[in-house]
Amino acid sequence: MNVPAALSARIDEVITHYPVSRRSAVLPLLHLIQEHFGFISDEAITWIAAKLDIQPINVLELVTFYPMFRRQPAGRSHIRVCRTLSCAMAGSYGLMERICATAGIERHGHDHGNPIAVSRDGKYSVEFVECLASCGTAPVAMSGDDLHERVTAESIAQLLDSTGSSATLPKIHPPHSREKRIVFQNIDRDGWSSDIGKYLLYGGYEELKKAIAMKPVDIVNEVKASGLRGRGGAGFPCGVKWGFIKPGEPKPVYLICNADESEPGTFKDRYIIHQDPHQLIEGMIISCFAVQAHLAYLYIRGEFPEGANILERALAEARARGFLGKNILGSGFDLEIYVHRGGGAYICGEETGLIESLEGKRAYPRIKPPYFPAVLGLYQCPTIVNNVETLCHVKHIIRMGGAEYAKLGRPNNTGTRILCVSGDVQNPGYFEVEVGSLTMGELINDLCGGPKPGRKIKAVIPGGSSAKVLDATERFKLKQKQPDGSMAEREIGLDDIPMDFDSLAAAGSMAGSGGVIVLDDSRDMVWTLNNINEFYAHESCGQCTPCREGSLWMKKITDRLLAGGGVKGDAGTLKTVADNIAGRTICAFGEACAWPTQSFVAKFKPEFEARASKPLPPPMPPEILPEQLIEHTEIPTLRGPHSEGTGEVIAVAGSTSAPTPLPAHEH
Amino acid sequence: MSTETTAKVQLLNVQIDGVWLQFPKGTRVIEACNQSGKFIPRYCYHPKLSSPGNCRMCLIEMGMPKMGPDRKPVIGADGKSEIAWIPRPQISCAQDIAEGMGIRTDSAMVKECRQGVMEFLLINHPLDCPICDQAGECQLQEFSVDYGNGGSRFLEHKVKKPKRVEVGPRVTLDAERCVLCSRCIRFMQEVAHDDVLGFVDRGSFSTIACHPDRTLDSNYSLNTVDICPVGALTSTDFRFKMRVWFLKETKSFCTSCATGCNTLISGRENIVYRQTPRENNDVNSIWMCDYGRLNFHYLQSPERLTNPTIKGASGNEITQWEIALSRAASELKRYRGGEVAIIASGSFTNEELFLTRRLSEALGTSLLDIVPHNAAGDKILLSPDRNANTAGARLMGVTGGVPGSLLGLISSGLKKRTIKALIVLGEDATKVIGEEIANAELIVAMNILPNGTTKLAHLLFPSAGFAEKRGSMVNKNGRLQRLNRAIQPPGSARDDWEIIRDLLQGVSGDNGIYMIEDVFKQIATSVPAFAGLSLSKIGDLGVQLKLDTGEGAPAPKTSSATAHTP
């Protein structure tokens, strides 16, 4: 394989980012090779294996696990269209058909095993991808490395021939009066840009100077006092997590920024990374100092290539000013941060899956016990994994002090957080608010302009697609602190639920990543669940039995329901399959793929049962195929102890062979 | 017995299904349950490999001591700590027991978990039982009977994957049957030190594979077939040969090298169909190499010698045992001691070697040695010494410190015709000495298959293969192990030890040995290392002998024979 000198030099440089294990460089090398050659050839796989002193199977495992890597060349212009919920609701499937028609691409026959369809003349290729984290400007697509937002039939031409992007940086909007922008205080300043000059102009890196003069344990205590809860989805108290690292820990400590934003409905970290990268870097340096990590990684999802470039440039700027590297600001503290790009797998957002991915392996989450990241994390050393937004909050906690920060928001739900709203509202977008300062109704109606004209809200998914759906007509019993300090239980509707961690949990869902998806009364709940199920079936890593088998099974059932082949009992099957997954898996992906099914089926049962009305076929030959269940209205049944039926074998209408005669059945 | 004091092991209190028991600290939960009689079903866990915890079949209910406000365990009425049960089920394969832990192995929650996992494993599993070799020893079959819910409600298309893949020269892969437990991958990484297997694709489409540039050709590849809980990895040699429930398993050990891995020989109606390793943590853990494992087909060769023959005017004539034996004895007695040489096999049993030594003494000759067989060994199990009982040959006085050192003397003696009679037992002398063995006036041979020597033999005795006889051998580390008879030798072939005993009796007039146990008794009284032992005391796992560091054979007590010079 002919590797030109410049590429070879770049490869050698990247390998130095992973002093502990060369194997960690596989993903960066795959990206570099694919960028140069256009795809990963068989030769490239063996070349990379030899370069990193690992086995060829170790590289092949990754190329087939991470969807961003392709083993066949794509078109000169490669279009990735998002198929996940918010974009699908905004018409991305119809958009894909138009793109194919315009570009002359035949997509029929392309599926998971062969997702990329190339036009005959080789100019264009398309594939569906999962959530690109820009749901507020749905439908979105990427053309090469460029993001195109709000793609319409009219803008397809621009998408196909994107030479400079129509939106390399995501579009921003000014704050609503109910917002309190702390993390987002910079992004819509007049004349703002993401270079360090602007950041310093507005007081950037002052908190780093303050923090580096503090004792690390005092920083941890400030964060504990602030009550900051993780903003990635789990909402785990950040100070408690940091407290798991013992001072004087003999093994090296690592810190990883989880910039793998992939939860459908979430698109906040994108803005921080693209618009205000130095805030993230400053927060990260402070956090590393607090836990005494000297090597840190910024794991950014592969679908943010421009974001990775921005961060690399920002890190170089920070290094040049002495904020990073050896002896930071003369404190004696050394720290190096490297950007590491992912390969397009949602499961890399799971902290132990991320760690495995960083080590150069398939992103299989680890069992806990014993692999708690704070004990046996990256390279089996204590590791802290924090979300992008969480690390930004750390900077502000240092600025105002933990106690002051804790005054924002509500008790146990402190500070501000960025909510992302997408779906059937007039003005989707991002909003930074004090936690719990808004109710769901205020968010949807006041900040987002309410539902579309002539429509009513039917359901809301409050915290990313993993969160349980809330029915607009549901009543929730929530305990709330009264003005006199006593606790009282109130029954409230969806509109009155405060948008904080505890209230949403009490309502039977979760605040999660803050990605709110709104569904109005035009939406078919079976279609919605099917779209979500396909996401999870696609993203399941496949390591443990319930999720691997169950996620695809649930998708196949809702596929069949949508196609008209639903049989009695399908709704119950969906529920019990989901019940057999949640709580039984290695990681929370089990809950994430089971909760949508459990909640949609439970809260919108009539819609599911309406599609599942054909009789259950008998468990004996002739075997009934899903296609027959879909096409035929007459399904053969047998009376028996477990089935209801007419007691006769009814010929399946349209079948090409006569059913095999069965032994006479006793009535 | 070890004379060292064992370090004091801490015992921890654990409650299993309501009963408080004690186990040494460091015991895995799943093993503690097993030891207490509660088997936990599992696919991915294997006691000799790392634990990934991915199959989820070993989920149980677990509880830890309830902690009071003083951060100390709350003590219940029975004097033991109260248990706070964890609401979510936990896997039992990747965690060690802890003081005060509680485990429930058969609660309603556990039963549901197992039914759930079984259902998930079966939805994409092909209905291959009628053609799958694993049937009868398949954990999917067994656990679905014990823990599954008996019916299928899966109405969709199953995921299709490659079937009948030649993943290695000796292993066939059916990727649809695979339950992705990753035991094979971990074995190849951790035990065989040859990282060739991995998973490709993702989610429900994940498939076990080997990179196209490599194959699963390790000398330990067939162990993956042993540990595969389903019929995904199967032995190509054994494929479609026999249903396992027809096989009779005999405990024995492999005789293809000096390691002596413990085995199970599986046979039916006098045919051996396969060998599989048997656990012995002092010899081979639970593994064996492919070379030894597959080295048994020759037992069924149509070329097997089945009748004693005498070379007459018109070639080799089949005769009766009594005639052949008495003729051999009478011929041998015509020669003086120095005119007779005996070449024996380093893969003979101790009993056969002991009698060979006595035969050499009865014939008055010290020209006695075994044929060394050496080839490349590895750091795992395969020994470079391909004789199974070199240590035994030394102890019985059939060979000295360097096996084969007398073969040169024998060769020159045959050339000069000072050696006139040659006895070749279980070897091919033409391979080590060459055509000059034809100079001998008398060649008496004993073997199981024809070779260059048997063609020249004047008297030929058909004997038994390793799976067809009883006896004992000593492995490279001084472990005394016992062969058991799995099948009968073919035709009129007899046990080697009986043939040598009859020759000895014919030559010396000695009688009194009727059973193989009698031979061992004599060994036990004349070879110090064997003192106090008997064939039955060896047991299924063998006995470690205490050997002197000097490799020279102590002269057995019986004889007037000239001692070997080492």
mmCIF file with all atom_site columns, N, CA, C and O in Angstrom, chain A residues 596-629:
data_model
loop_
_atom_site.group_PDB
_atom_site.id
_atom_site.type_symbol
_atom_site.label_atom_id
_atom_site.label_alt_id
_atom_site.label_comp_id
_atom_site.label_asym_id
_atom_site.label_entity_id
_atom_site.label_seq_id
_atom_site.pdbx_PDB_ins_code
_atom_site.Cartn_x
_atom_site.Cartn_y
_atom_site.Cartn_z
_atom_site.occupancy
_atom_site.B_iso_or_equiv
_atom_site.pdbx_formal_charge
_atom_site.auth_seq_id
_atom_site.auth_comp_id
_atom_site.auth_asym_id
_atom_site.auth_atom_id
_atom_site.pdbx_PDB_model_num
ATOM 1   N N  . PRO A 1 596 ? -38.491 2.898   25.856 1.00 0.00 ? 596 PRO A N  1
ATOM 2   C CA . PRO A 1 596 ? -39.434 3.383   24.827 1.00 0.00 ? 596 PRO A CA 1
ATOM 3   C C  . PRO A 1 596 ? -40.556 2.376   24.545 1.00 0.00 ? 596 PRO A C  1
ATOM 4   O O  . PRO A 1 596 ? -41.725 2.729   24.530 1.00 0.00 ? 596 PRO A O  1
ATOM 5   N N  . THR A 1 597 ? -40.181 1.115   24.333 1.00 0.00 ? 597 THR A N  1
ATOM 6   C CA . THR A 1 597 ? -41.208 0.121   24.039 1.00 0.00 ? 597 THR A CA 1
ATOM 7   C C  . THR A 1 597 ? -42.188 -0.018  25.199 1.00 0.00 ? 597 THR A C  1
ATOM 8   O O  . THR A 1 597 ? -43.404 -0.002  25.019 1.00 0.00 ? 597 THR A O  1
ATOM 9   N N  . GLN A 1 598 ? -41.652 -0.130  26.416 1.00 0.00 ? 598 GLN A N  1
ATOM 10  C CA . GLN A 1 598 ? -42.539 -0.294  27.568 1.00 0.00 ? 598 GLN A CA 1
ATOM 11  C C  . GLN A 1 598 ? -43.502 0.873   27.675 1.00 0.00 ? 598 GLN A C  1
ATOM 12  O O  . GLN A 1 598 ? -44.721 0.685   27.871 1.00 0.00 ? 598 GLN A O  1
ATOM 13  N N  . SER A 1 599 ? -42.987 2.096   27.500 1.00 0.00 ? 599 SER A N  1
ATOM 14  C CA . SER A 1 599 ? -43.839 3.259   27.749 1.00 0.00 ? 599 SER A CA 1
ATOM 15  C C  . SER A 1 599 ? -44.797 3.528   26.595 1.00 0.00 ? 599 SER A C  1
ATOM 16  O O  . SER A 1 599 ? -45.971 3.831   26.818 1.00 0.00 ? 599 SER A O  1
ATOM 17  N N  . PHE A 1 600 ? -44.339 3.394   25.370 1.00 0.00 ? 600 PHE A N  1
ATOM 18  C CA . PHE A 1 600 ? -45.253 3.642   24.243 1.00 0.00 ? 600 PHE A CA 1
ATOM 19  C C  . PHE A 1 600 ? -46.396 2.631   24.236 1.00 0.00 ? 600 PHE A C  1
ATOM 20  O O  . PHE A 1 600 ? -47.562 2.984   24.023 1.00 0.00 ? 600 PHE A O  1
ATOM 21  N N  . VAL A 1 601 ? -46.054 1.362   24.454 1.00 0.00 ? 601 VAL A N  1
ATOM 22  C CA . VAL A 1 601 ? -47.118 0.350   24.425 1.00 0.00 ? 601 VAL A CA 1
ATOM 23  C C  . VAL A 1 601 ? -48.078 0.551   25.585 1.00 0.00 ? 601 VAL A C  1
ATOM 24  O O  . VAL A 1 601 ? -49.293 0.414   25.437 1.00 0.00 ? 601 VAL A O  1
ATOM 25  N N  . ALA A 1 602 ? -47.540 0.881   26.756 1.00 0.00 ? 602 ALA A N  1
ATOM 26  C CA . ALA A 1 602 ? -48.416 1.034   27.925 1.00 0.00 ? 602 ALA A CA 1
ATOM 27  C C  . ALA A 1 602 ? -49.326 2.252   27.786 1.00 0.00 ? 602 ALA A C  1
ATOM 28  O O  . ALA A 1 602 ? -50.511 2.185   28.113 1.00 0.00 ? 602 ALA A O  1
ATOM 29  N N  . LYS A 1 603 ? -48.779 3.364   27.272 1.00 0.00 ? 603 LYS A N  1
ATOM 30  C CA . LYS A 1 603 ? -49.561 4.605   27.279 1.00 0.00 ? 603 LYS A CA 1
ATOM 31  C C  . LYS A 1 603 ? -50.405 4.801   26.026 1.00 0.00 ? 603 LYS A C  1
ATOM 32  O O  . LYS A 1 603 ? -51.310 5.611   26.017 1.00 0.00 ? 603 LYS A O  1
ATOM 33  N N  . PHE A 1 604 ? -50.103 4.063   24.972 1.00 0.00 ? 604 PHE A N  1
ATOM 34  C CA . PHE A 1 604 ? -50.871 4.218   23.727 1.00 0.00 ? 604 PHE A CA 1
ATOM 35  C C  . PHE A 1 604 ? -51.364 2.866   23.253 1.00 0.00 ? 604 PHE A C  1
ATOM 36  O O  . PHE A 1 604 ? -51.370 2.551   22.061 1.00 0.00 ? 604 PHE A O  1
ATOM 37  N N  . LYS A 1 605 ? -51.788 2.068   24.231 1.00 0.00 ? 605 LYS A N  1
ATOM 38  C CA . LYS A 1 605 ? -52.149 0.691   23.938 1.00 0.00 ? 605 LYS A CA 1
ATOM 39  C C  . LYS A 1 605 ? -53.170 0.573   22.800 1.00 0.00 ? 605 LYS A C  1
ATOM 40  O O  . LYS A 1 605 ? -53.006 -0.278  21.936 1.00 0.00 ? 605 LYS A O  1
ATOM 41  N N  . PRO A 1 606 ? -54.239 1.384   22.778 1.00 0.00 ? 606 PRO A N  1
ATOM 42  C CA . PRO A 1 606 ? -55.228 1.195   21.712 1.00 0.00 ? 606 PRO A CA 1
ATOM 43  C C  . PRO A 1 606 ? -54.602 1.270   20.318 1.00 0.00 ? 606 PRO A C  1
ATOM 44  O O  . PRO A 1 606 ? -55.000 0.524   19.422 1.00 0.00 ? 606 PRO A O  1
ATOM 45  N N  . GLU A 1 607 ? -53.617 2.154   20.147 1.00 0.00 ? 607 GLU A N  1
ATOM 46  C CA . GLU A 1 607 ? -53.018 2.262   18.803 1.00 0.00 ? 607 GLU A CA 1
ATOM 47  C C  . GLU A 1 607 ? -52.297 0.975   18.424 1.00 0.00 ? 607 GLU A C  1
ATOM 48  O O  . GLU A 1 607 ? -52.329 0.536   17.275 1.00 0.00 ? 607 GLU A O  1
ATOM 49  N N  . PHE A 1 608 ? -51.641 0.369   19.406 1.00 0.00 ? 608 PHE A N  1
ATOM 50  C CA . PHE A 1 608 ? -50.913 -0.869  19.123 1.00 0.00 ? 608 PHE A CA 1
ATOM 51  C C  . PHE A 1 608 ? -51.886 -2.017  18.900 1.00 0.00 ? 608 PHE A C  1
ATOM 52  O O  . PHE A 1 608 ? -51.703 -2.830  17.989 1.00 0.00 ? 608 PHE A O  1
ATOM 53  N N  . GLU A 1 609 ? -52.911 -2.061  19.733 1.00 0.00 ? 609 GLU A N  1
ATOM 54  C CA . GLU A 1 609 ? -53.834 -3.189  19.596 1.00 0.00 ? 609 GLU A CA 1
ATOM 55  C C  . GLU A 1 609 ? -54.635 -3.094  18.318 1.00 0.00 ? 609 GLU A C  1
ATOM 56  O O  . GLU A 1 609 ? -55.011 -4.112  17.734 1.00 0.00 ? 609 GLU A O  1
ATOM 57  N N  . ALA A 1 610 ? -54.877 -1.857  17.865 1.00 0.00 ? 610 ALA A N  1
ATOM 58  C CA . ALA A 1 610 ? -55.619 -1.720  16.606 1.00 0.00 ? 610 ALA A CA 1
ATOM 59  C C  . ALA A 1 610 ? -54.859 -2.350  15.455 1.00 0.00 ? 610 ALA A C  1
ATOM 60  O O  . ALA A 1 610 ? -55.440 -2.851  14.494 1.00 0.00 ? 610 ALA A O  1
ATOM 61  N N  . ARG A 1 611 ? -53.540 -2.338  15.557 1.00 0.00 ? 611 ARG A N  1
ATOM 62  C CA . ARG A 1 611 ? -52.741 -2.931  14.483 1.00 0.00 ? 611 ARG A CA 1
ATOM 63  C C  . ARG A 1 611 ? -52.412 -4.384  14.735 1.00 0.00 ? 611 ARG A C  1
ATOM 64  O O  . ARG A 1 611 ? -51.753 -5.018  13.908 1.00 0.00 ? 611 ARG A O  1
ATOM 65  N N  . ALA A 1 612 ? -52.808 -4.892  15.861 1.00 0.00 ? 612 ALA A N  1
ATOM 66  C CA . ALA A 1 612 ? -52.452 -6.270  16.213 1.00 0.00 ? 612 ALA A CA 1
ATOM 67  C C  . ALA A 1 612 ? -53.730 -7.031  16.471 1.00 0.00 ? 612 ALA A C  1
ATOM 68  O O  . ALA A 1 612 ? -54.040 -7.392  17.600 1.00 0.00 ? 612 ALA A O  1
ATOM 69  N N  . SER A 1 613 ? -54.462 -7.308  15.405 1.00 0.00 ? 613 SER A N  1
ATOM 70  C CA . SER A 1 613 ? -55.773 -7.904  15.590 1.00 0.00 ? 613 SER A CA 1
ATOM 71  C C  . SER A 1 613 ? -55.927 -9.225  14.866 1.00 0.00 ? 613 SER A C  1
ATOM 72  O O  . SER A 1 613 ? -56.908 -9.920  15.038 1.00 0.00 ? 613 SER A O  1
ATOM 73  N N  . LYS A 1 614 ? -54.959 -9.611  14.025 1.00 0.00 ? 614 LYS A N  1
ATOM 74  C CA . LYS A 1 614 ? -55.104 -10.894 13.340 1.00 0.00 ? 614 LYS A CA 1
ATOM 75  C C  . LYS A 1 614 ? -54.892 -12.012 14.350 1.00 0.00 ? 614 LYS A C  1
ATOM 76  O O  . LYS A 1 614 ? -54.212 -11.831 15.354 1.00 0.00 ? 614 LYS A O  1
ATOM 77  N N  . PRO A 1 615 ? -55.484 -13.175 14.084 1.00 0.00 ? 615 PRO A N  1
ATOM 78  C CA . PRO A 1 615 ? -55.326 -14.253 15.065 1.00 0.00 ? 615 PRO A CA 1
ATOM 79  C C  . PRO A 1 615 ? -53.891 -14.779 15.079 1.00 0.00 ? 615 PRO A C  1
ATOM 80  O O  . PRO A 1 615 ? -53.192 -14.735 14.079 1.00 0.00 ? 615 PRO A O  1
ATOM 81  N N  . LEU A 1 616 ? -53.514 -15.306 16.226 1.00 0.00 ? 616 LEU A N  1
ATOM 82  C CA . LEU A 1 616 ? -52.158 -15.835 16.387 1.00 0.00 ? 616 LEU A CA 1
ATOM 83  C C  . LEU A 1 616 ? -52.052 -17.156 15.629 1.00 0.00 ? 616 LEU A C  1
ATOM 84  O O  . LEU A 1 616 ? -52.855 -18.055 15.832 1.00 0.00 ? 616 LEU A O  1
ATOM 85  N N  . PRO A 1 617 ? -51.068 -17.297 14.726 1.00 0.00 ? 617 PRO A N  1
ATOM 86  C CA . PRO A 1 617 ? -50.942 -18.556 13.996 1.00 0.00 ? 617 PRO A CA 1
ATOM 87  C C  . PRO A 1 617 ? -50.461 -19.669 14.924 1.00 0.00 ? 617 PRO A C  1
ATOM 88  O O  . PRO A 1 617 ? -49.831 -19.401 15.938 1.00 0.00 ? 617 PRO A O  1
ATOM 89  N N  . PRO A 1 618 ? -50.771 -20.930 14.583 1.00 0.00 ? 618 PRO A N  1
ATOM 90  C CA . PRO A 1 618 ? -50.391 -22.032 15.458 1.00 0.00 ? 618 PRO A CA 1
ATOM 91  C C  . PRO A 1 618 ? -48.887 -22.271 15.385 1.00 0.00 ? 618 PRO A C  1
ATOM 92  O O  . PRO A 1 618 ? -48.262 -21.961 14.383 1.00 0.00 ? 618 PRO A O  1
ATOM 93  N N  . PRO A 1 619 ? -48.318 -22.839 16.447 1.00 0.00 ? 619 PRO A N  1
ATOM 94  C CA . PRO A 1 619 ? -46.872 -23.051 16.464 1.00 0.00 ? 619 PRO A CA 1
ATOM 95  C C  . PRO A 1 619 ? -46.446 -24.305 15.736 1.00 0.00 ? 619 PRO A C  1
ATOM 96  O O  . PRO A 1 619 ? -45.439 -24.881 16.064 1.00 0.00 ? 619 PRO A O  1
ATOM 97  N N  . MET A 1 620 ? -47.209 -24.764 14.779 1.00 0.00 ? 620 MET A N  1
ATOM 98  C CA . MET A 1 620 ? -46.863 -26.014 14.101 1.00 0.00 ? 620 MET A CA 1
ATOM 99  C C  . MET A 1 620 ? -46.833 -25.782 12.603 1.00 0.00 ? 620 MET A C  1
ATOM 100 O O  . MET A 1 620 ? -47.364 -24.799 12.127 1.00 0.00 ? 620 MET A O  1
ATOM 101 N N  . PRO A 1 621 ? -46.241 -26.685 11.832 1.00 0.00 ? 621 PRO A N  1
ATOM 102 C CA . PRO A 1 621 ? -46.180 -26.509 10.391 1.00 0.00 ? 621 PRO A CA 1
ATOM 103 C C  . PRO A 1 621 ? -47.590 -26.459 9.806  1.00 0.00 ? 621 PRO A C  1
ATOM 104 O O  . PRO A 1 621 ? -48.485 -27.058 10.356 1.00 0.00 ? 621 PRO A O  1
ATOM 105 N N  . PRO A 1 622 ? -47.874 -25.852 8.633  1.00 0.00 ? 622 PRO A N  1
ATOM 106 C CA . PRO A 1 622 ? -46.874 -25.119 7.849  1.00 0.00 ? 622 PRO A CA 1
ATOM 107 C C  . PRO A 1 622 ? -46.490 -23.808 8.522  1.00 0.00 ? 622 PRO A C  1
ATOM 108 O O  . PRO A 1 622 ? -47.314 -23.127 9.067  1.00 0.00 ? 622 PRO A O  1
ATOM 109 N N  . GLU A 1 623 ? -45.191 -23.478 8.425  1.00 0.00 ? 623 GLU A N  1
ATOM 110 C CA . GLU A 1 623 ? -44.702 -22.289 9.099  1.00 0.00 ? 623 GLU A CA 1
ATOM 111 C C  . GLU A 1 623 ? -45.230 -21.048 8.405  1.00 0.00 ? 623 GLU A C  1
ATOM 112 O O  . GLU A 1 623 ? -45.189 -20.950 7.186  1.00 0.00 ? 623 GLU A O  1
ATOM 113 N N  . ILE A 1 624 ? -45.721 -20.115 9.186  1.00 0.00 ? 624 ILE A N  1
ATOM 114 C CA . ILE A 1 624 ? -46.265 -18.879 8.627  1.00 0.00 ? 624 ILE A CA 1
ATOM 115 C C  . ILE A 1 624 ? -45.166 -17.824 8.653  1.00 0.00 ? 624 ILE A C  1
ATOM 116 O O  . ILE A 1 624 ? -44.587 -17.553 9.698  1.00 0.00 ? 624 ILE A O  1
ATOM 117 N N  . LEU A 1 625 ? -44.869 -17.244 7.495  1.00 0.00 ? 625 LEU A N  1
ATOM 118 C CA . LEU A 1 625 ? -43.821 -16.240 7.400  1.00 0.00 ? 625 LEU A CA 1
ATOM 119 C C  . LEU A 1 625 ? -44.381 -14.857 7.708  1.00 0.00 ? 625 LEU A C  1
ATOM 120 O O  . LEU A 1 625 ? -45.578 -14.620 7.537  1.00 0.00 ? 625 LEU A O  1
ATOM 121 N N  . PRO A 1 626 ? -43.523 -13.949 8.131  1.00 0.00 ? 626 PRO A N  1
ATOM 122 C CA . PRO A 1 626 ? -44.009 -12.585 8.391  1.00 0.00 ? 626 PRO A CA 1
ATOM 123 C C  . PRO A 1 626 ? -44.699 -11.974 7.172  1.00 0.00 ? 626 PRO A C  1
ATOM 124 O O  . PRO A 1 626 ? -45.669 -11.253 7.303  1.00 0.00 ? 626 PRO A O  1
ATOM 125 N N  . GLU A 1 627 ? -44.178 -12.275 5.962  1.00 0.00 ? 627 GLU A N  1
ATOM 126 C CA . GLU A 1 627 ? -44.804 -11.716 4.757  1.00 0.00 ? 627 GLU A CA 1
ATOM 127 C C  . GLU A 1 627 ? -46.253 -12.185 4.628  1.00 0.00 ? 627 GLU A C  1
ATOM 128 O O  . GLU A 1 627 ? -47.121 -11.432 4.213  1.00 0.00 ? 627 GLU A O  1
ATOM 129 N N  . GLN A 1 628 ? -46.495 -13.434 4.995  1.00 0.00 ? 628 GLN A N  1
ATOM 130 C CA . GLN A 1 628 ? -47.865 -13.941 4.912  1.00 0.00 ? 628 GLN A CA 1
ATOM 131 C C  . GLN A 1 628 ? -48.751 -13.281 5.954  1.00 0.00 ? 628 GLN A C  1
ATOM 132 O O  . GLN A 1 628 ? -49.914 -12.986 5.705  1.00 0.00 ? 628 GLN A O  1
ATOM 133 N N  . LEU A 1 629 ? -48.186 -13.049 7.135  1.00 0.00 ? 629 LEU A N  1
ATOM 134 C CA . LEU A 1 629 ? -48.973 -12.365 8.159  1.00 0.00 ? 629 LEU A CA 1
ATOM 135 C C  . LEU A 1 629 ? -49.378 -10.980 7.672  1.00 0.00 ? 629 LEU A C  1
ATOM 136 O O  . LEU A 1 629 ? -50.460 -10.495 7.970  1.00 0.00 ? 629 LEU A O  1
#
